[in-house]
Tab-separated table of C-alpha atoms and ligand atoms in Angstrom:
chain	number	residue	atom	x	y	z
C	1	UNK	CA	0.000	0.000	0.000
C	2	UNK	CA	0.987	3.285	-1.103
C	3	UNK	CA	1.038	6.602	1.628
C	4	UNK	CA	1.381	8.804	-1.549
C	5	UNK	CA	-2.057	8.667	-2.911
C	6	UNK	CA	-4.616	11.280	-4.846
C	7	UNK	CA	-7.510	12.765	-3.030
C	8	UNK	CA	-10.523	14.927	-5.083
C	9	UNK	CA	-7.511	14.812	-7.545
C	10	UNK	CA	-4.306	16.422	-5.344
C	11	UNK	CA	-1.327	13.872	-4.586
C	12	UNK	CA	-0.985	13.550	-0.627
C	13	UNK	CA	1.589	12.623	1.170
C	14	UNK	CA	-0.761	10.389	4.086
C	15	UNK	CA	-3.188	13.019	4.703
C	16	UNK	CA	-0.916	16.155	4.008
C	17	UNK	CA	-1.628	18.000	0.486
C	18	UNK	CA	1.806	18.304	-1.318
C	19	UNK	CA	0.248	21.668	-2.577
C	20	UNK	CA	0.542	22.912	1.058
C	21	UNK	CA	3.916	21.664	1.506
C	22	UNK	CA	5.421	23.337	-1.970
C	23	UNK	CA	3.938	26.966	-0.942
C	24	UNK	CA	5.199	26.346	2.268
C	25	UNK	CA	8.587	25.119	1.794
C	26	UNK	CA	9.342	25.579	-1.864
C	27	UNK	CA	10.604	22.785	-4.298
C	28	UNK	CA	12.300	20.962	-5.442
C	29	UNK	CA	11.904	19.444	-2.160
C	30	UNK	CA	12.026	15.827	-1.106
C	31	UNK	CA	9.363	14.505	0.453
C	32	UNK	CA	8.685	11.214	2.854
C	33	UNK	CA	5.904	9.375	4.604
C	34	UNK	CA	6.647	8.339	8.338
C	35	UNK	CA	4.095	5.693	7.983
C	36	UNK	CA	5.506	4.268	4.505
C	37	UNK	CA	8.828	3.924	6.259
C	38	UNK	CA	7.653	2.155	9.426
C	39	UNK	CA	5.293	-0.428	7.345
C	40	UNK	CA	8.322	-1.521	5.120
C	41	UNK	CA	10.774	-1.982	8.334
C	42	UNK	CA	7.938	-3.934	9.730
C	43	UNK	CA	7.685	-6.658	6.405
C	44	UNK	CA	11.212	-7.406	7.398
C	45	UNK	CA	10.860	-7.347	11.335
C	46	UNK	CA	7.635	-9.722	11.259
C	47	UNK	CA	9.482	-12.089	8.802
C	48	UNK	CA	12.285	-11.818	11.419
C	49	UNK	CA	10.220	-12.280	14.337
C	50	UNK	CA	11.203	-14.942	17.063
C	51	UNK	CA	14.735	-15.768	15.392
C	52	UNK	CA	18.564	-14.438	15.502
C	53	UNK	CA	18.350	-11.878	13.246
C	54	UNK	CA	19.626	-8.525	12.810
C	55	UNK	CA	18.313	-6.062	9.990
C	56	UNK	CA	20.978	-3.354	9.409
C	57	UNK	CA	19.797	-1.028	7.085
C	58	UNK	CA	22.229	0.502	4.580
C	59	UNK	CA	22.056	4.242	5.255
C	60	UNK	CA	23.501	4.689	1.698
C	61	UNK	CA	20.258	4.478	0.765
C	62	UNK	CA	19.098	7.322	3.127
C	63	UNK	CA	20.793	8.702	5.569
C	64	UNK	CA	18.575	11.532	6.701
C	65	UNK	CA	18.919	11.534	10.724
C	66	UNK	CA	15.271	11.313	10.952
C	67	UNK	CA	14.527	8.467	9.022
C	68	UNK	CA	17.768	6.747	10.848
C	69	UNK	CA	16.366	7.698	14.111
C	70	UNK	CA	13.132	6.277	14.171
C	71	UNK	CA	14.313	2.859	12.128
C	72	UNK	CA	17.037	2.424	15.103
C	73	UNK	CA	13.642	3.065	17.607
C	74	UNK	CA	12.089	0.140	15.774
C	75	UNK	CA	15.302	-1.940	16.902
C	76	UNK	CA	17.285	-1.905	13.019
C	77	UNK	CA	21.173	-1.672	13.166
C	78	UNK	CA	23.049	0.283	10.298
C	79	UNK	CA	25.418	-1.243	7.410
C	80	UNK	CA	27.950	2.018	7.053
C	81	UNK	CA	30.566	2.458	4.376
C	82	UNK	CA	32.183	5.224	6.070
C	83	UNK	CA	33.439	6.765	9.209
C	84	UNK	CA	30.661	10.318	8.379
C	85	UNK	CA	28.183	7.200	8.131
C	86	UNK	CA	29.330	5.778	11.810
C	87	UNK	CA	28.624	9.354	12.841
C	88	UNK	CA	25.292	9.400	11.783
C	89	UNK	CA	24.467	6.298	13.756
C	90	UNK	CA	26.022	8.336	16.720
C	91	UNK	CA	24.450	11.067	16.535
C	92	UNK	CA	21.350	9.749	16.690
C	93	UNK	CA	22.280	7.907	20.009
C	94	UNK	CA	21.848	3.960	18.364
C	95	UNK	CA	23.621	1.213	19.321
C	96	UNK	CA	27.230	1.255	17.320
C	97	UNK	CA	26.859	-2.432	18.920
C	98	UNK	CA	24.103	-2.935	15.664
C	99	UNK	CA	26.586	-1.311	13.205
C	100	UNK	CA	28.461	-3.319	10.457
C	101	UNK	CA	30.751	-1.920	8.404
C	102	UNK	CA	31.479	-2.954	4.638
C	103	UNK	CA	33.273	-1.228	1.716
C	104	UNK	CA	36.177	-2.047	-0.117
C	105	UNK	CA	38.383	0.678	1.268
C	106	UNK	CA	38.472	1.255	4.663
C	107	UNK	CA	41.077	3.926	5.946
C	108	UNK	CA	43.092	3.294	9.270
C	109	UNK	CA	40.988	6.453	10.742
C	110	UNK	CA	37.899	4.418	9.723
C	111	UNK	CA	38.724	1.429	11.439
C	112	UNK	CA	40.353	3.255	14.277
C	113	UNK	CA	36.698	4.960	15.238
C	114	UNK	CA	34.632	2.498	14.523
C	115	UNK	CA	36.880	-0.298	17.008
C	116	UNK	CA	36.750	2.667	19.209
C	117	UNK	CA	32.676	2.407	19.772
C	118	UNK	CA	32.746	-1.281	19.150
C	119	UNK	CA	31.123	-2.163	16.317
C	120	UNK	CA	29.421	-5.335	15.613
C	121	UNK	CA	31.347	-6.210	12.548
C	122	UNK	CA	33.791	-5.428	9.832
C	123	UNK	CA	32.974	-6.218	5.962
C	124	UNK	CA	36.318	-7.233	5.069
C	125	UNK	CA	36.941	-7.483	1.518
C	126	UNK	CA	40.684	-8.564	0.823
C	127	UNK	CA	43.664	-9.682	2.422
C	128	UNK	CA	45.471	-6.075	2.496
C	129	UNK	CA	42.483	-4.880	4.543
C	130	UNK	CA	42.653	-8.070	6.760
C	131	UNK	CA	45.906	-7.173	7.634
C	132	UNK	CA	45.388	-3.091	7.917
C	133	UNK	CA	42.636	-4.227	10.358
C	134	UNK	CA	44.582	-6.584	12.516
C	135	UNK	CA	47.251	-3.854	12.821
C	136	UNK	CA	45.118	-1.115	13.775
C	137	UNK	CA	43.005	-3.019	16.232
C	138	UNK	CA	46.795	-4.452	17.717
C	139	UNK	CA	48.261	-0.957	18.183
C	140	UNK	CA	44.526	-0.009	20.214
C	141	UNK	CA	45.346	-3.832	21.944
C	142	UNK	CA	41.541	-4.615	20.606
C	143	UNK	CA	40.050	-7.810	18.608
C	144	UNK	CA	38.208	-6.704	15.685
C	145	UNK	CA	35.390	-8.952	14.503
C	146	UNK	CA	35.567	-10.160	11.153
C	147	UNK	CA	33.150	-11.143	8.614
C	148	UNK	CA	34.818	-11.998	4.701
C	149	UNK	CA	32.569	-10.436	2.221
C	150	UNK	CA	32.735	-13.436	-0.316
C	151	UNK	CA	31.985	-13.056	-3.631
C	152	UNK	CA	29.875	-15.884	-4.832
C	153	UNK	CA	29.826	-15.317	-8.474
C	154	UNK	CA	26.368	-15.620	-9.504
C	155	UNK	CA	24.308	-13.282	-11.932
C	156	UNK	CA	21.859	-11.043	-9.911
C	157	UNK	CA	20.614	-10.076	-13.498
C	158	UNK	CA	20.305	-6.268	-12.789
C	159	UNK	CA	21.578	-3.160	-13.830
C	160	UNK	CA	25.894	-3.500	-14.911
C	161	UNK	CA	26.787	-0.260	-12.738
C	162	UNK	CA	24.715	-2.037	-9.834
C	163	UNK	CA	25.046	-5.933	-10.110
C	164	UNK	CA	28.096	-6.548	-7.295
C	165	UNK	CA	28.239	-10.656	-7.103
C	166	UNK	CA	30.426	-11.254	-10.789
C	167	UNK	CA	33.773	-12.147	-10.708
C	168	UNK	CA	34.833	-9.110	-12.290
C	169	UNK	CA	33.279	-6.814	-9.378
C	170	UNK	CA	35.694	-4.745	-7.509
C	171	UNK	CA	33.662	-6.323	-4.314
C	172	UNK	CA	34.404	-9.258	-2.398
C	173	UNK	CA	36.797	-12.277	-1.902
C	174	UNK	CA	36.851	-14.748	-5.243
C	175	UNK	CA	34.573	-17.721	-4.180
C	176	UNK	CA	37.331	-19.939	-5.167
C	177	UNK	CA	40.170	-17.763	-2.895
C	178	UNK	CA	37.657	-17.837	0.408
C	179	UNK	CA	38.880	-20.650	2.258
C	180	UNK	CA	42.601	-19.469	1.893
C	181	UNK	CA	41.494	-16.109	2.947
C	182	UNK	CA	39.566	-17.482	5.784
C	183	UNK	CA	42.661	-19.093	7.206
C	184	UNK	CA	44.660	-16.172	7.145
C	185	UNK	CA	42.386	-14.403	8.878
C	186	UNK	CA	41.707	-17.219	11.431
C	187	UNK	CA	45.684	-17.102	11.917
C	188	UNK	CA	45.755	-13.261	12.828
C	189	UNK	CA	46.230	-12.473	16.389
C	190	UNK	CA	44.084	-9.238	16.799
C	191	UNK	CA	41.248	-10.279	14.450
C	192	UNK	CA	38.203	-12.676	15.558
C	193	UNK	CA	36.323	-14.198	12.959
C	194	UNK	CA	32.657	-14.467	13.660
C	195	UNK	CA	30.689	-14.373	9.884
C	196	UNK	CA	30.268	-14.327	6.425
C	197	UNK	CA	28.473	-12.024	4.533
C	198	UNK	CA	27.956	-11.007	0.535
C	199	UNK	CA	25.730	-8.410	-1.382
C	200	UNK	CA	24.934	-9.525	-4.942
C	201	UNK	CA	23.758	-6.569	-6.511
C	202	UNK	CA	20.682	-4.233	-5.948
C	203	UNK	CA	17.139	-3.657	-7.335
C	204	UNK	CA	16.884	-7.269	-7.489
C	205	UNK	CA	13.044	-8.162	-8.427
C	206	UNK	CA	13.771	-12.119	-9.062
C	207	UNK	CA	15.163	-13.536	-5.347
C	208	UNK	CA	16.444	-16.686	-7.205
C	209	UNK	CA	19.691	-14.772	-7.434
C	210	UNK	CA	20.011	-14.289	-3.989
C	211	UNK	CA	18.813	-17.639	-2.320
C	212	UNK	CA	21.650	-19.479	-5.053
C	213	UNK	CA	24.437	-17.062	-3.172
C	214	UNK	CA	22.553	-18.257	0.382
C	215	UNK	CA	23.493	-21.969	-0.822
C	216	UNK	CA	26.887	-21.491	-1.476
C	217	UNK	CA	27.395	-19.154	1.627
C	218	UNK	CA	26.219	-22.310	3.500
C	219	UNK	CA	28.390	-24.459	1.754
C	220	UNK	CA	31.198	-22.172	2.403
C	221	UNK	CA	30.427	-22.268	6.649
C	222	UNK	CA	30.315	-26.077	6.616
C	223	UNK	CA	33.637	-26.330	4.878
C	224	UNK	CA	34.756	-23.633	7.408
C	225	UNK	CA	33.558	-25.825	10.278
C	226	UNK	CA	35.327	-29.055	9.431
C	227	UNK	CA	38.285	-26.917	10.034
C	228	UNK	CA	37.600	-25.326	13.170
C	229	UNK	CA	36.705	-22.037	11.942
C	230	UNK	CA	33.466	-21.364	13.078
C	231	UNK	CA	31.299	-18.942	12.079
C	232	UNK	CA	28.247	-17.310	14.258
C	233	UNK	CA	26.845	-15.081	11.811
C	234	UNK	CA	25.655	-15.263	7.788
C	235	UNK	CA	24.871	-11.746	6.292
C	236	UNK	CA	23.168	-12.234	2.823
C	237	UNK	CA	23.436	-8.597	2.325
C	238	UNK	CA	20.804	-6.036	1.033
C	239	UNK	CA	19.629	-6.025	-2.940
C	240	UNK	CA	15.022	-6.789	-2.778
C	241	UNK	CA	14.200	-4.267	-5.780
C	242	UNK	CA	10.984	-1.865	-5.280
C	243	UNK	CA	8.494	-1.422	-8.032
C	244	UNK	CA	9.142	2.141	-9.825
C	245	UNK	CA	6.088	1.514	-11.999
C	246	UNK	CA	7.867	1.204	-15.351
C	247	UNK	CA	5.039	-0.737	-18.162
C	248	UNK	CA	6.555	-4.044	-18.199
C	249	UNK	CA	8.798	-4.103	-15.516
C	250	UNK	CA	8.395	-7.539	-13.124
C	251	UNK	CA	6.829	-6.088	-9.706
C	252	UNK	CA	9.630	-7.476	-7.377
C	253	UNK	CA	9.499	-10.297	-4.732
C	254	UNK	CA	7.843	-9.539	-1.792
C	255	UNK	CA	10.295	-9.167	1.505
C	256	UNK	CA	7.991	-11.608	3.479
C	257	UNK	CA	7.976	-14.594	0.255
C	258	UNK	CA	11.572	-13.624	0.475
C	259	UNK	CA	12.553	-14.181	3.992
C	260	UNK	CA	10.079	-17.305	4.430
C	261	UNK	CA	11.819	-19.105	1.799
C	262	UNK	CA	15.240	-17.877	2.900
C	263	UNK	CA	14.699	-19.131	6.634
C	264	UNK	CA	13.312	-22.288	5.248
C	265	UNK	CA	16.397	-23.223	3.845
C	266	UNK	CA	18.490	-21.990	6.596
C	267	UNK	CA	16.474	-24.177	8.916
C	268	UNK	CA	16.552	-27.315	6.912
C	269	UNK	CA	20.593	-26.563	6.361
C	270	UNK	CA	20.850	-26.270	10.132
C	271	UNK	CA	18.930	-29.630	10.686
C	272	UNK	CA	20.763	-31.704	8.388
C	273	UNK	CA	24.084	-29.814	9.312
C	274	UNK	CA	26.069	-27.122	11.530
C	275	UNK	CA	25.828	-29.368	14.415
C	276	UNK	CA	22.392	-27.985	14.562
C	277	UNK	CA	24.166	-24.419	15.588
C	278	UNK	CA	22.621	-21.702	16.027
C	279	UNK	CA	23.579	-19.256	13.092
C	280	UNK	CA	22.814	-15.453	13.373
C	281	UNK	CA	20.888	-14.273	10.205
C	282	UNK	CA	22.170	-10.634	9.321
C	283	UNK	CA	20.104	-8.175	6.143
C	284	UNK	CA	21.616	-5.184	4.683
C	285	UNK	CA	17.989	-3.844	3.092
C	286	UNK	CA	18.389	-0.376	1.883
C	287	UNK	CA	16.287	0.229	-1.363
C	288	UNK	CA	13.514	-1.901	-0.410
C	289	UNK	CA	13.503	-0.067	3.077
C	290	UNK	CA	13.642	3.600	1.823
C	291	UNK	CA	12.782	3.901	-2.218
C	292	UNK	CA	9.021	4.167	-2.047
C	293	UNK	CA	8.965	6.313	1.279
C	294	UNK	CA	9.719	9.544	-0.638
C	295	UNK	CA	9.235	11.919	-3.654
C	296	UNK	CA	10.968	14.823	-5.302
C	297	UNK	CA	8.697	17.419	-5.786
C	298	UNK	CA	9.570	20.085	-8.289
C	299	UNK	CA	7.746	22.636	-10.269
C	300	UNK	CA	7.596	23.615	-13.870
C	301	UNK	CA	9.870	26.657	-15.045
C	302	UNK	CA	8.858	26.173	-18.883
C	303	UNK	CA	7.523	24.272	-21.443
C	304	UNK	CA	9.911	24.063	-24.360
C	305	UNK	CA	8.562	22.868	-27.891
C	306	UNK	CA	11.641	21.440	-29.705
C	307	UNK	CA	12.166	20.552	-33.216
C	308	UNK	CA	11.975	16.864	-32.313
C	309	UNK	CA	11.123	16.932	-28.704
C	310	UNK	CA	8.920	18.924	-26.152
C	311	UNK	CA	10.976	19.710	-22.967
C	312	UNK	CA	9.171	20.252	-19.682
C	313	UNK	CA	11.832	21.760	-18.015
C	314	UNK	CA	11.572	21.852	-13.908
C	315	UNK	CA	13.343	22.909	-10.844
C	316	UNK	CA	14.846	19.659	-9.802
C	317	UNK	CA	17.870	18.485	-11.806
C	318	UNK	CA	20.354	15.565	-12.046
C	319	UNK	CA	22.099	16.838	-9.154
C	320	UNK	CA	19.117	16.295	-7.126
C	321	UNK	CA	18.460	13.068	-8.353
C	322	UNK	CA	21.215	11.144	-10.229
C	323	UNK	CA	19.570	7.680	-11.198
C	324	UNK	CA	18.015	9.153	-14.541
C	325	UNK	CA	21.230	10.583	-15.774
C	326	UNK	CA	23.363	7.555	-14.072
C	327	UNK	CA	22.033	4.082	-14.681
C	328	UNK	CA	19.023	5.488	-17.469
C	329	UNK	CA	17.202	5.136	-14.592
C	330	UNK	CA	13.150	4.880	-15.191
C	331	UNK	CA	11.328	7.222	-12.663
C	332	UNK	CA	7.794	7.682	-12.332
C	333	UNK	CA	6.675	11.280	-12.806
C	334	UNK	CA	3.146	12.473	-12.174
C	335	UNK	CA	1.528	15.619	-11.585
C	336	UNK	CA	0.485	16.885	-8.244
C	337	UNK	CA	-2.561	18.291	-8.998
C	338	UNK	CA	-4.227	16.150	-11.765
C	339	UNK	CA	-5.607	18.174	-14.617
C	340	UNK	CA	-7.990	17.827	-17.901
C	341	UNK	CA	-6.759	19.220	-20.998
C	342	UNK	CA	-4.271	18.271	-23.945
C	343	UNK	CA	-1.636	15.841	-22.532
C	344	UNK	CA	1.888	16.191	-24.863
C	345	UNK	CA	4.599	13.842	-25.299
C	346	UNK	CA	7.479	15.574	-23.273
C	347	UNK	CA	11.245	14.941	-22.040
C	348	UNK	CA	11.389	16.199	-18.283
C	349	UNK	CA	14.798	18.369	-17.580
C	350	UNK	CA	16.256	20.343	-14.897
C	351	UNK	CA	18.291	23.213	-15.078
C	352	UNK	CA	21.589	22.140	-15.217
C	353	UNK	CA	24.237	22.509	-18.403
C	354	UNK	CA	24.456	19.070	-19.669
C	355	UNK	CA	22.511	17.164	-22.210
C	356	UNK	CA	22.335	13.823	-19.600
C	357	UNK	CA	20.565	16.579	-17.359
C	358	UNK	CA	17.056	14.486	-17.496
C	359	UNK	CA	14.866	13.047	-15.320
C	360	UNK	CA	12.495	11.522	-17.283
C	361	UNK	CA	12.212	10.950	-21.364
C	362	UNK	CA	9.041	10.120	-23.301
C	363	UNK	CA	5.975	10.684	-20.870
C	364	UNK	CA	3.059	11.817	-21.837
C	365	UNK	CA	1.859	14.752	-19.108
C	366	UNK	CA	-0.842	16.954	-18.980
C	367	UNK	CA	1.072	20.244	-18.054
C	368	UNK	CA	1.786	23.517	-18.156
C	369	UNK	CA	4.251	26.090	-17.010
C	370	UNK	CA	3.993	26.276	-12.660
C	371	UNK	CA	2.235	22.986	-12.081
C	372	UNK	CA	3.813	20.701	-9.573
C	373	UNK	CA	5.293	17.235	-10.482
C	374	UNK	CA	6.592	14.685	-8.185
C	375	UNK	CA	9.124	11.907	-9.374
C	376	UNK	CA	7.751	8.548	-7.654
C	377	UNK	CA	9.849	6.248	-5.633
C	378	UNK	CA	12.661	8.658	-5.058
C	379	UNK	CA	13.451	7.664	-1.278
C	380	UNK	CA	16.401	5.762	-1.973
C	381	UNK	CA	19.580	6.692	-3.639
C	382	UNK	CA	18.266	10.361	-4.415
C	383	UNK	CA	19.302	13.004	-1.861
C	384	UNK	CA	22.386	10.848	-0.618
C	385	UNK	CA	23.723	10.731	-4.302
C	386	UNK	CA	22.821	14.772	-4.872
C	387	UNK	CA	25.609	16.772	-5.477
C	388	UNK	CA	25.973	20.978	-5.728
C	389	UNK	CA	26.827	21.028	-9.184
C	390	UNK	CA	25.672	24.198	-11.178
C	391	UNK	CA	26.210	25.799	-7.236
C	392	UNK	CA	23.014	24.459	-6.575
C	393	UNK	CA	21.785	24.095	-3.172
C	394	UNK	CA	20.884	20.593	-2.158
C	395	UNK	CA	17.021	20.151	-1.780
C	396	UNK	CA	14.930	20.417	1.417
C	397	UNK	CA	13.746	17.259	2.885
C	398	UNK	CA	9.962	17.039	5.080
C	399	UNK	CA	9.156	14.032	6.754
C	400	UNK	CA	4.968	13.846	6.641
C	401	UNK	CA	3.267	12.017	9.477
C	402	UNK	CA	-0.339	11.873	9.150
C	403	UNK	CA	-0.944	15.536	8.973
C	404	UNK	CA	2.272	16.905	10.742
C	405	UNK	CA	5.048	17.778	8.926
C	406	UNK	CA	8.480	18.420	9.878
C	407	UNK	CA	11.496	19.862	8.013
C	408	UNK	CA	14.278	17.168	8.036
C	409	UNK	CA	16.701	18.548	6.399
C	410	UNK	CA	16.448	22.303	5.443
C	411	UNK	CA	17.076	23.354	1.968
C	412	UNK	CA	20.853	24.382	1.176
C	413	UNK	CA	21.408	28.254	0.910
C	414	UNK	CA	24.323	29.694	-1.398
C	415	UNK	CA	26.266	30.771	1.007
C	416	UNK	CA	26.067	27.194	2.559
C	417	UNK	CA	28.224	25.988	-0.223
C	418	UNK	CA	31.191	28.011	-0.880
C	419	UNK	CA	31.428	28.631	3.262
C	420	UNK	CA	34.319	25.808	3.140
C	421	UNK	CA	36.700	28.010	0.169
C	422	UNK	CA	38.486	31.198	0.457
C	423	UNK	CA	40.127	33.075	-2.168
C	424	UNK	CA	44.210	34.003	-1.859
C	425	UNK	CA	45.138	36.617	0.193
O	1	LLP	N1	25.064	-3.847	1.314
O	1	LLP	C1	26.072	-3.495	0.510
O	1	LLP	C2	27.410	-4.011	0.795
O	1	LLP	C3	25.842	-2.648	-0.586
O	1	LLP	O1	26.843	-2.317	-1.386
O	1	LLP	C4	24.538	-2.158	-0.825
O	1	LLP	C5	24.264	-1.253	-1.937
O	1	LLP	C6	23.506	-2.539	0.057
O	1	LLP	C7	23.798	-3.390	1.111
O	1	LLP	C8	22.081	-2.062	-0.100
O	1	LLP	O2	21.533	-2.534	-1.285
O	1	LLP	P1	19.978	-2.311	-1.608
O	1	LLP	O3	19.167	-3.108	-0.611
O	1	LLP	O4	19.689	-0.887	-1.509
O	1	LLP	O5	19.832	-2.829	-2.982
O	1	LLP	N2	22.954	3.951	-6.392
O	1	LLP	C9	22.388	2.748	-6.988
O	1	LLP	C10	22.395	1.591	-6.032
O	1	LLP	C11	23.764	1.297	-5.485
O	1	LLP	C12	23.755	0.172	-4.491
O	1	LLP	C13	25.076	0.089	-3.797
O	1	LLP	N3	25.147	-0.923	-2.784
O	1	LLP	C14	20.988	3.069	-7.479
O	1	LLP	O6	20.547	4.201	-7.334
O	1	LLP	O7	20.313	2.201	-8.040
């Protein structure tokens, strides 16, 4: 069920008119539903109920305090790729306990702060970094916790620039190198190896993909146990896809099928195996968390007949929301206010002095010059990709709940971005 949904012919945001919140706050503005983002937590804590398991949402998704704040008061713990993404988690106050930490390249700083406040785990994704780590946490006479981010090679059939699971990814240990790798780090004095973990790839809509790496994760820990090593955790990483309402597009699987089936094989390994062990099960969801909890909201400048194209050009660009001119990205656009009256074939663009400027190409819109559009399921991967390019200030951000709505992140001024540079004396 969607929060965003038309009523006597104006989008809401739950019961809030996005109208109201443009005149108040201006565009382009992000906005997200409170109760959007508690109902998706919930599909994966309900499918989690009564076991070991951990959800640690990937902040790169989203890493507005707010919406970290009340997924950490719902009991989630954070997968970070950076040191600014451990300080998120403690600013908020949550648990760095709950906090893993992947990425191929971690800095000594990094690891330093993040053994500091005890995290649960470290991502490790090659030997180097096995042996940075045991150094670091040696010198601070700590034991870092390990997990090797293995690599096992299978097709998550999505996007190239987000598929993460092939051999010729920058991620992960080689399947076929894991075991060696595993030994070395078993045979480091200052590391402790506790898991295994992978990520396939993202905006996965098929879970096939994902319950073939499972098996061979499992695989992996038995051949791990025969020699010792012993593992107390299995992190199957993030990757469930959300629907962004392209014509022929599969809808993905939902997280619930998903989990059930994953569980069911994780219990029938764990019968037939693992000395009947209890395993920890650890998710890295961000995407199918975040990515239908918000929408940019921007507003017509002009509409720009072409000699082969219309342009409806808007306030928000590419460097509020990348996907489009990134990965060709198909986003859902729709007006605000629905109106009668000649609909034309148009390419939607932002400002911004580049022809991959776009946000949209080939939709047919009933529009004209001030209206208010909103690009659908832009929760995830929008404002943590934006950048200031064109010295443009990064978009507000209002979290709705019900008919409350709060500014979560206020819009960038100017003078906010060139505070940091000075010119020569
Ligand atoms: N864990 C790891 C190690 C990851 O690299 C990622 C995403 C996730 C979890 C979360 O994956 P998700 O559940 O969101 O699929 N900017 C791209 C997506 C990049 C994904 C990077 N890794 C996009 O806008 O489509």
């Amino acid at each position: 069920m969607s929060h965003f949904t038309y009523q006597d012919g104006v989008l809401h945001a739950e019961s809030t008119p996005l109208p109201q919140i443009a005149a108040q706050f201006g565009t382009p503005t992000y906005v997200y539903s409170k109760a959007q983002l508690l109902g998706n937590y919930a599909a994966y804590a309900d499918a989690c109920a009564g076991r070991d398991a951990l959800v640690c949402y990937a902040m790169k998704a989203n890493s507005n305090l707010a919406i970290l704040d009340l997924l950490a008061h719902q009991g989630a713990g954070f997968d970070i790729v950076s040191g600014g993404e451990l300080l998120r988690v403690l600013a908020i106050g949550a648990d760095p306990g709950k906090v893993i930490f992947s990425g191929v390249g971690k800095s000594e700083d990094e690891m330093r702060l993040a053994l500091e406040h005890g995290i649960l785990c470290f991502n490790v994704e090659s030997i180097p970094e096995l042996h940075r780590l045991n150094f670091v946490a040696g010198a601070m006479g700590k034991r870092a916790p390990v997990s090797l981010r293995v690599n096992p090679n299978v097709d998550a059939k999505t996007h190239p620039y987000i598929a993460t699971g092939l051999k010729a990814n920058k991620f992960g240990v080689a399947f076929d190198d894991a075991l060696d790798t595993y030994r070395t780090a078993h045979a480091l004095p200052h590391l402790d190896v506790v898991g295994i973990d992978c990520h396939i790839g993202s905006q996965l809509l098929d879970d096939a993909p994902l319950l073939e790496a499972l098996d061979k994760l499992i695989d992996l820990i038995d051949t791990l146990s025969h020699e010792g090593i012993v593992l107390h955790h299995l992190d199957i990483g993030g990757g469930l896809g959300v629907d962004y309402g392209e014509v022929g597009e599969a809808a993905p699987v939902p997280v619930a099928d998903y989990l059930g089936r994953l569980f069911a094989r994780i219990d029938a390994w764990r019968a037939r195996s693992h000395g009947g062990r209890p395993i920890k099960v650890i998710f890295e969801p961000g995407r199918s968390i975040v990515g239908n909890v918000g929408v940019l909201m921007t507003r017509v400048e002009y509409l720009k007949p072409g000699v082969e194209k219309n342009f409806c050009i808007v306030d928000a660009a590419m460097n509020d929301m990348m996907r489009p001119a990134m990965y060709q990205a198909w986003m859902k656009m729709a007006p605000v206010v629905q109106r009668d009256g000649n609909a034309d074939n148009y390419d939607v663009v932002g400002p911004v002095c580049e022809s991959g400027d776009w946000l949209a190409r080939d939709r047919v819109l009933s529009v004209e010059a001030g209206d208010l559009l909103v690009m659908h399921t832009a929760g995830a991967y929008g404002m943590t990709m934006a950048s200031n390019y064109n010295t443009r200030g990064r978009a507000a951000e209002i979290l709705v709940d019900g008919d409350q709505v709060h500014v979560v992140r206020q819009r960038e001024l100017p003078a906010d971005l060139f505070k940091l540079e000075s010119v020569l004396k």
